[in-house]
Coordinates of C-alpha atoms in Angstrom, one line a residue:
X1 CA 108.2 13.0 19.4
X2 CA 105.2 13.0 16.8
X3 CA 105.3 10.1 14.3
X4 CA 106.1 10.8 10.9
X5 CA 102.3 9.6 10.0
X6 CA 100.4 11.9 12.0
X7 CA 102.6 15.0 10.7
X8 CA 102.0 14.0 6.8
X9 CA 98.2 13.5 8.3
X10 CA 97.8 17.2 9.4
X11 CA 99.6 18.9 6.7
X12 CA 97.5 17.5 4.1
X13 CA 94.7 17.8 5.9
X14 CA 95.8 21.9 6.3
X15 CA 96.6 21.6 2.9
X16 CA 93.0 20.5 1.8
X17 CA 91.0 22.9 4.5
X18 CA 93.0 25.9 2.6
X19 CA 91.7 24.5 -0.3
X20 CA 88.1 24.6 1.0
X21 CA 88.6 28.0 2.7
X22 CA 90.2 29.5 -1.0
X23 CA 86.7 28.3 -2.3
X24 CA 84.1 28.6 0.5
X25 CA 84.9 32.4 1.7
X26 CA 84.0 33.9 -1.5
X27 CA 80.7 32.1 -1.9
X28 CA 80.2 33.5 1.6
X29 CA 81.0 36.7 0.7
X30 CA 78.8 36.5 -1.8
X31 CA 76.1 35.2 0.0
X32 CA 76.6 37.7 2.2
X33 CA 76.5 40.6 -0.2
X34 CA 73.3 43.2 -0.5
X35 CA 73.1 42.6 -4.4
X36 CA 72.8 38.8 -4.3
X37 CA 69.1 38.8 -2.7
X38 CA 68.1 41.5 -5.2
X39 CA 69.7 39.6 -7.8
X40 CA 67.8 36.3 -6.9
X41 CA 64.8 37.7 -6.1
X42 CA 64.8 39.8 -10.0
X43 CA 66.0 36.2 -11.3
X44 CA 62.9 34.1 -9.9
X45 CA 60.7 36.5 -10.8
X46 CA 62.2 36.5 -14.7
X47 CA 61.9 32.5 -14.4
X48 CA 58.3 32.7 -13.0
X49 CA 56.9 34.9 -16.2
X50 CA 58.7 32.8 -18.8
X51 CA 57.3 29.9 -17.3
X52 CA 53.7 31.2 -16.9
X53 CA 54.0 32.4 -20.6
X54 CA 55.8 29.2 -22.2
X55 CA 54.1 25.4 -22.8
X56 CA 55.1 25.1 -19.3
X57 CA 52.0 27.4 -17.8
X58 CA 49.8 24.5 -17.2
X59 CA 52.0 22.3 -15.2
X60 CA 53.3 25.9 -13.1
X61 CA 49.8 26.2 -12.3
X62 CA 49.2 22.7 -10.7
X63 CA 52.5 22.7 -8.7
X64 CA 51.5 26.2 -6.8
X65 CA 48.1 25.1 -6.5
X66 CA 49.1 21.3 -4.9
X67 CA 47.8 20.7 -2.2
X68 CA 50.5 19.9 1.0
X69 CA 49.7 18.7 4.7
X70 CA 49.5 16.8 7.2
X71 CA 46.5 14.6 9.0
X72 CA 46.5 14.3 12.9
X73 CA 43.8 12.7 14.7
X74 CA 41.6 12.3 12.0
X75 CA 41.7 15.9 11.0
X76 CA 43.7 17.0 8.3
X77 CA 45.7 20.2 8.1
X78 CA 46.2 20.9 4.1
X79 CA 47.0 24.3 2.1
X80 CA 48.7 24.6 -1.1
X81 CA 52.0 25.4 -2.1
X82 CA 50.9 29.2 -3.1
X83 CA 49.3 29.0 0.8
X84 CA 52.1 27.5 2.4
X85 CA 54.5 30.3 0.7
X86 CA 52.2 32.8 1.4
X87 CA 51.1 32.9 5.0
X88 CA 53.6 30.0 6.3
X89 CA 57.1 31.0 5.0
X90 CA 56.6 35.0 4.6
X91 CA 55.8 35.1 8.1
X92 CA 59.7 34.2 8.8
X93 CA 59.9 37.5 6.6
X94 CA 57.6 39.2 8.8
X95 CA 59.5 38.1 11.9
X96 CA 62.5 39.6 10.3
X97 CA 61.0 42.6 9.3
X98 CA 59.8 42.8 13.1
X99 CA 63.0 42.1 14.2
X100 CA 64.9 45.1 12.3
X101 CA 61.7 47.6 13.5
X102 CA 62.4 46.8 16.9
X103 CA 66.4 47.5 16.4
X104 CA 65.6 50.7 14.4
X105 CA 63.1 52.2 17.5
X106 CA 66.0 50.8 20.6
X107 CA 69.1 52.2 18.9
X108 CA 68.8 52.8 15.4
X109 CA 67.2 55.8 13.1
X110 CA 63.7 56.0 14.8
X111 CA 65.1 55.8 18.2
X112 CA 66.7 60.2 18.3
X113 CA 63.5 62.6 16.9
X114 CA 65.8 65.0 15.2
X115 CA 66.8 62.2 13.1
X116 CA 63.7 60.0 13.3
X117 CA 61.6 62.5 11.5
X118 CA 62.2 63.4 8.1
X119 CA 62.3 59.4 8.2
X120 CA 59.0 59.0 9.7
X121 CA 57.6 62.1 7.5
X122 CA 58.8 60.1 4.3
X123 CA 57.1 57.2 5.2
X124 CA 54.0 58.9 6.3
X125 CA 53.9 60.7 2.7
X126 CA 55.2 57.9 1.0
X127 CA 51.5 56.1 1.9
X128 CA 49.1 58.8 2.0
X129 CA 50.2 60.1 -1.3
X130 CA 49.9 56.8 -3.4
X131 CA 46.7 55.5 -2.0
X132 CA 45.3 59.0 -2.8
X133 CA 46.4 58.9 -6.2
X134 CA 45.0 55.3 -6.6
X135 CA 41.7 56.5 -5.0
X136 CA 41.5 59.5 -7.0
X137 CA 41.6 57.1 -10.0
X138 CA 39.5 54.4 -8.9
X139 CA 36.9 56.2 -7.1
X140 CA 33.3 54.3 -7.2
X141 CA 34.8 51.6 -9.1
X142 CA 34.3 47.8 -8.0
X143 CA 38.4 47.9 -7.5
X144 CA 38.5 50.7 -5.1
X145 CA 39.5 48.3 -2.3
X146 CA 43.0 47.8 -4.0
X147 CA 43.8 51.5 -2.6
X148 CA 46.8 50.1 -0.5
X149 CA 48.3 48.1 -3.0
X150 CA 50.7 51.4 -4.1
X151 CA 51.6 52.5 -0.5
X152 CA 54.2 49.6 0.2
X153 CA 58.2 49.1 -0.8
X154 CA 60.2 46.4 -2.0
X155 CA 63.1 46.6 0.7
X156 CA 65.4 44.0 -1.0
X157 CA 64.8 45.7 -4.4
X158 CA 65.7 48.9 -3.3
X159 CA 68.3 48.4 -1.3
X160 CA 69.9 46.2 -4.0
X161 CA 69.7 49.2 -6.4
X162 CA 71.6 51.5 -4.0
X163 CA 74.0 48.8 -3.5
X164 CA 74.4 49.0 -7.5
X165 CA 75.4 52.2 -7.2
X166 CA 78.0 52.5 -4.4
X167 CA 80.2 54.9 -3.5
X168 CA 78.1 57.0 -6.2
X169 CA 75.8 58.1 -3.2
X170 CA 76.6 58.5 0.5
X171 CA 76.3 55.4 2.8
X172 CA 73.7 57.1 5.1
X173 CA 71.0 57.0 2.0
X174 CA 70.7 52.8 3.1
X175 CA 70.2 53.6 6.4
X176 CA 67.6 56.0 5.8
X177 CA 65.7 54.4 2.7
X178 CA 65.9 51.2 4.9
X179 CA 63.7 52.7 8.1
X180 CA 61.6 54.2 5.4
X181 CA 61.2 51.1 4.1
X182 CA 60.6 49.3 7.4
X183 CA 58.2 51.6 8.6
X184 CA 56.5 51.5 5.2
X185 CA 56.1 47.9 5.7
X186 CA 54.9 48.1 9.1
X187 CA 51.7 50.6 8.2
X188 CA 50.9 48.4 5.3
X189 CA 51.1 45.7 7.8
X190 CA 48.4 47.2 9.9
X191 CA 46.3 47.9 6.8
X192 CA 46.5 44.8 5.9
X193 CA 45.4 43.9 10.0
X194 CA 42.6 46.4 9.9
X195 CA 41.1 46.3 6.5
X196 CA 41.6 43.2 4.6
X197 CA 40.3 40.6 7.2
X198 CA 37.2 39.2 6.5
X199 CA 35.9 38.1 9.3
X200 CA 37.0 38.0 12.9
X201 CA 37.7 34.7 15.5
X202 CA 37.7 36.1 19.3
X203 CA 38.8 32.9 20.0
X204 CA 41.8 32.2 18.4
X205 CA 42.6 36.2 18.9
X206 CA 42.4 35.8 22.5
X207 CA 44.6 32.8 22.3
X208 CA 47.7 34.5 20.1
X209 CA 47.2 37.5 22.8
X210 CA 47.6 34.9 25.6
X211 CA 50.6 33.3 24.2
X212 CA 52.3 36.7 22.7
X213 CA 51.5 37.8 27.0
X214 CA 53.7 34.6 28.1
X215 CA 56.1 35.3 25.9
X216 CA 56.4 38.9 26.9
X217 CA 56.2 38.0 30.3
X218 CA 59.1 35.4 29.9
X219 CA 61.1 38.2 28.3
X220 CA 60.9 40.4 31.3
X221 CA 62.0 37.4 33.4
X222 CA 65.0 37.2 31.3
X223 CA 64.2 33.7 29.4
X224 CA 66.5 33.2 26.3
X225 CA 66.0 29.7 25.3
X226 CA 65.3 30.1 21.4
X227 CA 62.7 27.2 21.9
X228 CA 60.2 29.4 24.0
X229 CA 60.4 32.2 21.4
X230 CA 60.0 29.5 18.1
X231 CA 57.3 27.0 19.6
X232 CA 55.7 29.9 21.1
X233 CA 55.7 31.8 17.7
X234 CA 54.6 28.8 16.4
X235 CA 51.4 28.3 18.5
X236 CA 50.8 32.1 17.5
X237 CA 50.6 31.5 13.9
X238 CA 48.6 29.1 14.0
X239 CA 46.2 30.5 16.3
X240 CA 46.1 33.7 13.8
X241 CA 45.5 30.9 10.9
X242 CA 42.3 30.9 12.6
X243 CA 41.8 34.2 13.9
X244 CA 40.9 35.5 10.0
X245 CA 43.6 38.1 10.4
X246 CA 46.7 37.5 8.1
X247 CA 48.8 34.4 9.5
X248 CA 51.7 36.2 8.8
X249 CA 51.3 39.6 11.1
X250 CA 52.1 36.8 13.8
X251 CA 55.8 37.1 12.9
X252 CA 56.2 40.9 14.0
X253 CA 54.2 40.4 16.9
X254 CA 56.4 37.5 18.0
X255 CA 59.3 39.1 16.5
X256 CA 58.3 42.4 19.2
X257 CA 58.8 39.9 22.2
X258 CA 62.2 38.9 21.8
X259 CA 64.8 39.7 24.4
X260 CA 66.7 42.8 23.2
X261 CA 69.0 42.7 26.0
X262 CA 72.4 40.8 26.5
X263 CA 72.3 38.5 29.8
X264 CA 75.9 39.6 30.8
X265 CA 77.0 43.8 30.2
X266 CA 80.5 44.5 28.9
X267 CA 82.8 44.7 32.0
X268 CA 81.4 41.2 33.2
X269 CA 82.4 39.9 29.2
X270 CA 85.6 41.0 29.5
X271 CA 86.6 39.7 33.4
X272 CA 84.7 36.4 32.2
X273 CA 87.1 36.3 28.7
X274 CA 90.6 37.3 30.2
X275 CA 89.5 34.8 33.2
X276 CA 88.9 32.2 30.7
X277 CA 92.0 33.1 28.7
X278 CA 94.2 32.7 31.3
X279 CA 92.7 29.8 32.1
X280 CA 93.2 28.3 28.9
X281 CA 97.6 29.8 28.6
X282 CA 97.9 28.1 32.5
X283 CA 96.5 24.3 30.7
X284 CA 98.5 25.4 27.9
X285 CA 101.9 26.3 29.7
X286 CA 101.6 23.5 32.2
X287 CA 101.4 20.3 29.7
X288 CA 104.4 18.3 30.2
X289 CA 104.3 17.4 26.4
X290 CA 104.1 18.8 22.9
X291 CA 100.4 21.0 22.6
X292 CA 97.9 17.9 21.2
X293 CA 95.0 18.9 19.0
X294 CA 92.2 20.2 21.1
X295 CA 90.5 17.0 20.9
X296 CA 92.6 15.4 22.5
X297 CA 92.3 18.1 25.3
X298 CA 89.2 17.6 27.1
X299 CA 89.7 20.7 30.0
X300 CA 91.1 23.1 26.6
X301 CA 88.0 22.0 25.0
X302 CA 85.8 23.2 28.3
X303 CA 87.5 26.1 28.9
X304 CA 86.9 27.0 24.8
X305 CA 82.9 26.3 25.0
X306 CA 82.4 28.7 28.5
X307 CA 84.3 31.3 26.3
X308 CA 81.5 30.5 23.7
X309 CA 78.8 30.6 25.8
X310 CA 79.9 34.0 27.5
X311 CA 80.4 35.7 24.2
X312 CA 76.8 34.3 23.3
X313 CA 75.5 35.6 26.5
X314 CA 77.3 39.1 25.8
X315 CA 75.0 40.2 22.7
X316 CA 71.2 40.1 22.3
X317 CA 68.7 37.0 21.0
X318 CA 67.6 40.0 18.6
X319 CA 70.8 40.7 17.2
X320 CA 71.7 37.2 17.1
X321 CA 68.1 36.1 15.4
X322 CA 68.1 38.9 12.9
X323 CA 71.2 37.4 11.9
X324 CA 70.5 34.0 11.8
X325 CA 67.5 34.6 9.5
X326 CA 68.3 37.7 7.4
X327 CA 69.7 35.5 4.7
X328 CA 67.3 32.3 4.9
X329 CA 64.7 34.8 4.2
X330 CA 66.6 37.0 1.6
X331 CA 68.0 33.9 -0.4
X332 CA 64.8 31.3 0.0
X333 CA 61.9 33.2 1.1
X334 CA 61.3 36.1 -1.5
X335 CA 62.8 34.2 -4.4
X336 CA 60.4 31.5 -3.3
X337 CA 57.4 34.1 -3.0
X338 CA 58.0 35.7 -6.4
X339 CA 58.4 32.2 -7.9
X340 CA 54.8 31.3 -6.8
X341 CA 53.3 34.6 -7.3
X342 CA 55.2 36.3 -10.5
X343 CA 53.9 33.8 -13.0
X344 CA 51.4 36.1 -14.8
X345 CA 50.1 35.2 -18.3
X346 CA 50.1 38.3 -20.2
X347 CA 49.8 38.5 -24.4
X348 CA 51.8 41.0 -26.0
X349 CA 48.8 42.3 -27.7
X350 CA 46.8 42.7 -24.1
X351 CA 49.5 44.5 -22.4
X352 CA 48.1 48.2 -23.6
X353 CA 44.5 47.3 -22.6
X354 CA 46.0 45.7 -19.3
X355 CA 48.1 49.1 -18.4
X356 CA 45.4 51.5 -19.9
X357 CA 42.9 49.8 -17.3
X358 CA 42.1 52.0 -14.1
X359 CA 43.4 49.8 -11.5
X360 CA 47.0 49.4 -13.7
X361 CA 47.1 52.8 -13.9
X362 CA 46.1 53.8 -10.7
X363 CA 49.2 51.2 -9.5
X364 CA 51.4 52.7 -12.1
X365 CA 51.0 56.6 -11.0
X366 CA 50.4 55.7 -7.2
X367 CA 54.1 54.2 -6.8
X368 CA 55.5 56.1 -9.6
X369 CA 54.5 59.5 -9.2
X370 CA 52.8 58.8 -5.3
X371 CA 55.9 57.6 -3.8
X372 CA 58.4 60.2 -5.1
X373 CA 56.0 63.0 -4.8
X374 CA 54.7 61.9 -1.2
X375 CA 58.4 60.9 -0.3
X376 CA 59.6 64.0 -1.4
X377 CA 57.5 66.5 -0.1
X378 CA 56.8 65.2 3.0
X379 CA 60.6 65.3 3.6
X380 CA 61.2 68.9 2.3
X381 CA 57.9 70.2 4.6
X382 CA 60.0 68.6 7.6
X383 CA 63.3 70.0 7.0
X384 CA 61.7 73.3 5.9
X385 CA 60.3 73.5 9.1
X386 CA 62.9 72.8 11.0
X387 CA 61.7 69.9 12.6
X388 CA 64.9 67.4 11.7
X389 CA 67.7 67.1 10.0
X390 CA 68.9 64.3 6.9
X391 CA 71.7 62.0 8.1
X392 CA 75.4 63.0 6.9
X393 CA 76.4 63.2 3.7
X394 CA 72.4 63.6 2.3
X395 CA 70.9 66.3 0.4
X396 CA 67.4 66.7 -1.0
X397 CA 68.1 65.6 -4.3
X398 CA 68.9 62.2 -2.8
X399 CA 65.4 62.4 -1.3
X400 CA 64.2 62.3 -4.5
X401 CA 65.8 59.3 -5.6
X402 CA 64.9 57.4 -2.4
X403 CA 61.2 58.3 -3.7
X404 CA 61.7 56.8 -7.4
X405 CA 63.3 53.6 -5.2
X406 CA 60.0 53.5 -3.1
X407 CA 58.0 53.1 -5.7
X408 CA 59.5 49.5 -6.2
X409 CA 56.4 48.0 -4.2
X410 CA 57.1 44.7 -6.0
X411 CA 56.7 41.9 -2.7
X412 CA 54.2 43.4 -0.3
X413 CA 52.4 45.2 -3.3
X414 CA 52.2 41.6 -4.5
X415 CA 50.9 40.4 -1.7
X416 CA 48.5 42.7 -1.0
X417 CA 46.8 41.9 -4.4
X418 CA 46.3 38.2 -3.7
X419 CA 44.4 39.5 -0.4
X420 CA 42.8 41.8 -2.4
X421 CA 41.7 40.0 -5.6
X422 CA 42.2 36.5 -4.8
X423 CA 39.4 35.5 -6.2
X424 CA 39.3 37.8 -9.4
X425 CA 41.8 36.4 -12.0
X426 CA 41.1 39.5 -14.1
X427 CA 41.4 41.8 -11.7
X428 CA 44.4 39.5 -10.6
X429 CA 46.4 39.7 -13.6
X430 CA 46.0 43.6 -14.1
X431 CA 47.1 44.4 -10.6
X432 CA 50.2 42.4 -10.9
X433 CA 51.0 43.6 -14.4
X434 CA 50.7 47.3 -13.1
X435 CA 53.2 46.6 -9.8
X436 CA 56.0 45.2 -12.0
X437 CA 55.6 47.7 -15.0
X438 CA 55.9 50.3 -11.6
X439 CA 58.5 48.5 -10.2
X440 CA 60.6 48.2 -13.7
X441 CA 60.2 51.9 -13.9
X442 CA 61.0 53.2 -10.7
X443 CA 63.9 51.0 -10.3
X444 CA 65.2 52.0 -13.3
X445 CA 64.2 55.4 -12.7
X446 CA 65.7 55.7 -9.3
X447 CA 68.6 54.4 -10.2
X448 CA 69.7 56.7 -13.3
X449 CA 68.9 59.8 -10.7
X450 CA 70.7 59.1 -8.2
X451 CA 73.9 57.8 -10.6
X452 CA 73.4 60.5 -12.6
X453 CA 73.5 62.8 -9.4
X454 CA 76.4 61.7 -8.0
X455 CA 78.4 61.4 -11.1
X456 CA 77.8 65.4 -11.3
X457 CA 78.6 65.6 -7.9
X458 CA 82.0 63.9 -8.6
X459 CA 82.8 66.0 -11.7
X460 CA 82.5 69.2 -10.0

């Protein structure tokens, strides 16, 4: 017979886990949802321009620029906060963003070629097509170099407009402008790898090529502890800190070596769960008294963590990584990065000779008019040769507003600048005026298409 004390002790403790429940699965849902990482990542970057233009500039510009490390052995490891954020924490993006190309090329949009593409072909024009219209522009200039600044896409903004939209456009149009956007990312990835390194360490390459080998190797061996994978990556970053190739490209070569295989297939999860099961309803049936909380139950509780471990052990360190990260990165990461790298002074008088300058408007047309264009025709030259076919439910006209949406270059257009024209305020300032008066019209561009599309579609 319970005592009267523990019963009033577990209802109100029920009483006040409903309570928490009624309160935290909401905020999880909205943690969870597509627009609140587009909606962060539009508020920091808001916050970071009316600090950079308020009484508040100087003291913004010491913070990003403070310097933050740590001394070992006499040496001393120190970047500043605008470093850290920029090769340290985006390449946890980058390892993300490795982590989703990998999925898409095993099982997902890239992996059948009728389907893959019009996908790859929209990609393809989606960077030729801007970085010639930038070129074309900028020919002969001193700015020239800042040719691949157009090619990239913002994935969370874009995806966070079509979420906007909803049932207004067909559910395949995420999966497809997502592998555009992914493969996108990865070829400005390699541009960034092949033609905005300065100089080149053989050293330190030969030593992230080593490690990234080991880890590869430990992969085909079926190794699954997440520590060989994370210190591993970590030794890789650093030794591409040193290499003079971007820190961050370490993240989608470490992200390429994780296991994409579950250690136990589906008939041996489900004999391992109903085993378990019945193990657990024979503790269950044979207790001589009233069921005790599961703390109390030390052979429930063992039975409960080897169902844990074989459900871990029945899906993929990829899948369960991407997860783990995919909101860490969309809620911290790229509102962090557009904090430290949105704050642009700009005087309402400059702004016409800032977008009338060549390298704003060769940013402007190339994601503008490049994307959709490039987007757009490469897609129709596909299809019109017969080469693949759109997913269900899309027709051209939603190719077009994919192409607007593409033009949102906003993070990795960012980032490209600093590489670009790190050292040239000037140049600097123009550059990132031109990607967000680009991404403000393409966004907003894309959007009224593709809502104006489908609202004809719907009135029909």
């Amino acid at each position: 017979m319970s005592r009267p004390g523990s019963r009033l002790e577990a209802e109100a403790t029920s009483v006040l886990e409903k309570g928490f429940q009624n309160v935290i699965t909401p905020f999880q849902r909205f943690v969870r949802d597509q627009k609140t990482g587009s909606a962060l990542l539009l508020l920091c970057t808001v916050v970071a321009l009316l600090v950079a233009n308020s009484p508040l500039a100087p003291a913004y510009e010491n913070l990003i620029h403070t310097r933050i490390g740590f001394v070992f052995g006499g040496e001393s490891y120190a970047m500043s906060l605008h470093h850290w954020v920029n090769d340290g924490l985006m390449a946890l993006f980058f390892f993300v963003l490795g982590l989703e190309i990998k999925r898409e090329l095993l099982v997902g949009e890239l992996r059948e070629p009728a389907r893959s593409l019009p996908v790859l072909a929209a990609a393809a024009g989606g960077m030729v097509v801007p970085a010639a219209v930038f070129f074309a522009i900028n020919h002969g200039t001193e700015v020239m170099h800042g040719w691949a600044i157009p090619m990239a896409t913002d994935t969370a903004f874009a995806i966070g407009i079509l979420a906007l939209l909803g049932g207004r456009v067909p559910a395949t149009l995420t999966t497809f402008l997502m592998a555009l956007a992914i493969i996108d990312d990865l070829g400005a990835v390699l541009v960034i790898a092949l033609f905005y390194t300065d100089s080149i360490s053989l050293a330190h390459l030969a030593t992230a090529l080593g490690l990234l080998s080991g880890m590869a190797l430990a992969n085909l061996l079926g190794v699954r502890r997440p520590v060989i994978y994370f210190l591993g990556g970590g030794l890789v970053w650093l030794a591409m800190l040193g290499s003079g190739v971007h820190a961050t490209l370490a993240g989608i070569l470490v992200a390429l070596t994780v296991p994409a295989r579950p250690r136990h297939g589906t008939r041996s999860f489900l004999h391992r769960s109903r085993r378990l099961i019945d193990e657990f309803e024979a503790i269950e049936a044979g207790a001589s008294k009233a069921s005790a909380p599961i703390l109390a139950e030390p052979q429930k509780h063992a039975v409960v963590e080897q169902l844990q471990d074989t459900a871990a052990k029945a899906t993929t360190p990829l899948q369960l990584w991407e997860r783990a990260f995919e909101y860490p990165v969309a809620l911290f990461v790229l509102p962090l990065f557009a904090l430290v790298n949105a704050g642009i002074h700009v005087e309402l008088e400059a702004l016409p000779r800032l977008l009338g300058d060549p390298l704003a408007v060769g940013i402007i047309l190339g994601l503008v008019v490049g994307k959709t264009a490039g987007i757009s025709l490469a897609t129709g030259a596909v299809l019109a040769l017969g080469y693949g076919r759109l997913p269900k439910g899309m027709q051209p006209r939603h190719v077009v507003g994919v192409g607007l949406l593409g033009g949102m270059g906003f993070t990795m257009s960012i980032f490209i600048t600093g590489l670009g024209f790190g050292g040239q305020p000037e140049q600097l300032l123009t550059a990132k005026t031109g990607i967000l008066t680009a991404s403000l019209i393409a966004g907003l561009g894309g959007y009224l298409w593709l809502r104006l599309g489908g609202q004809a579609q719907l009135n029909r």
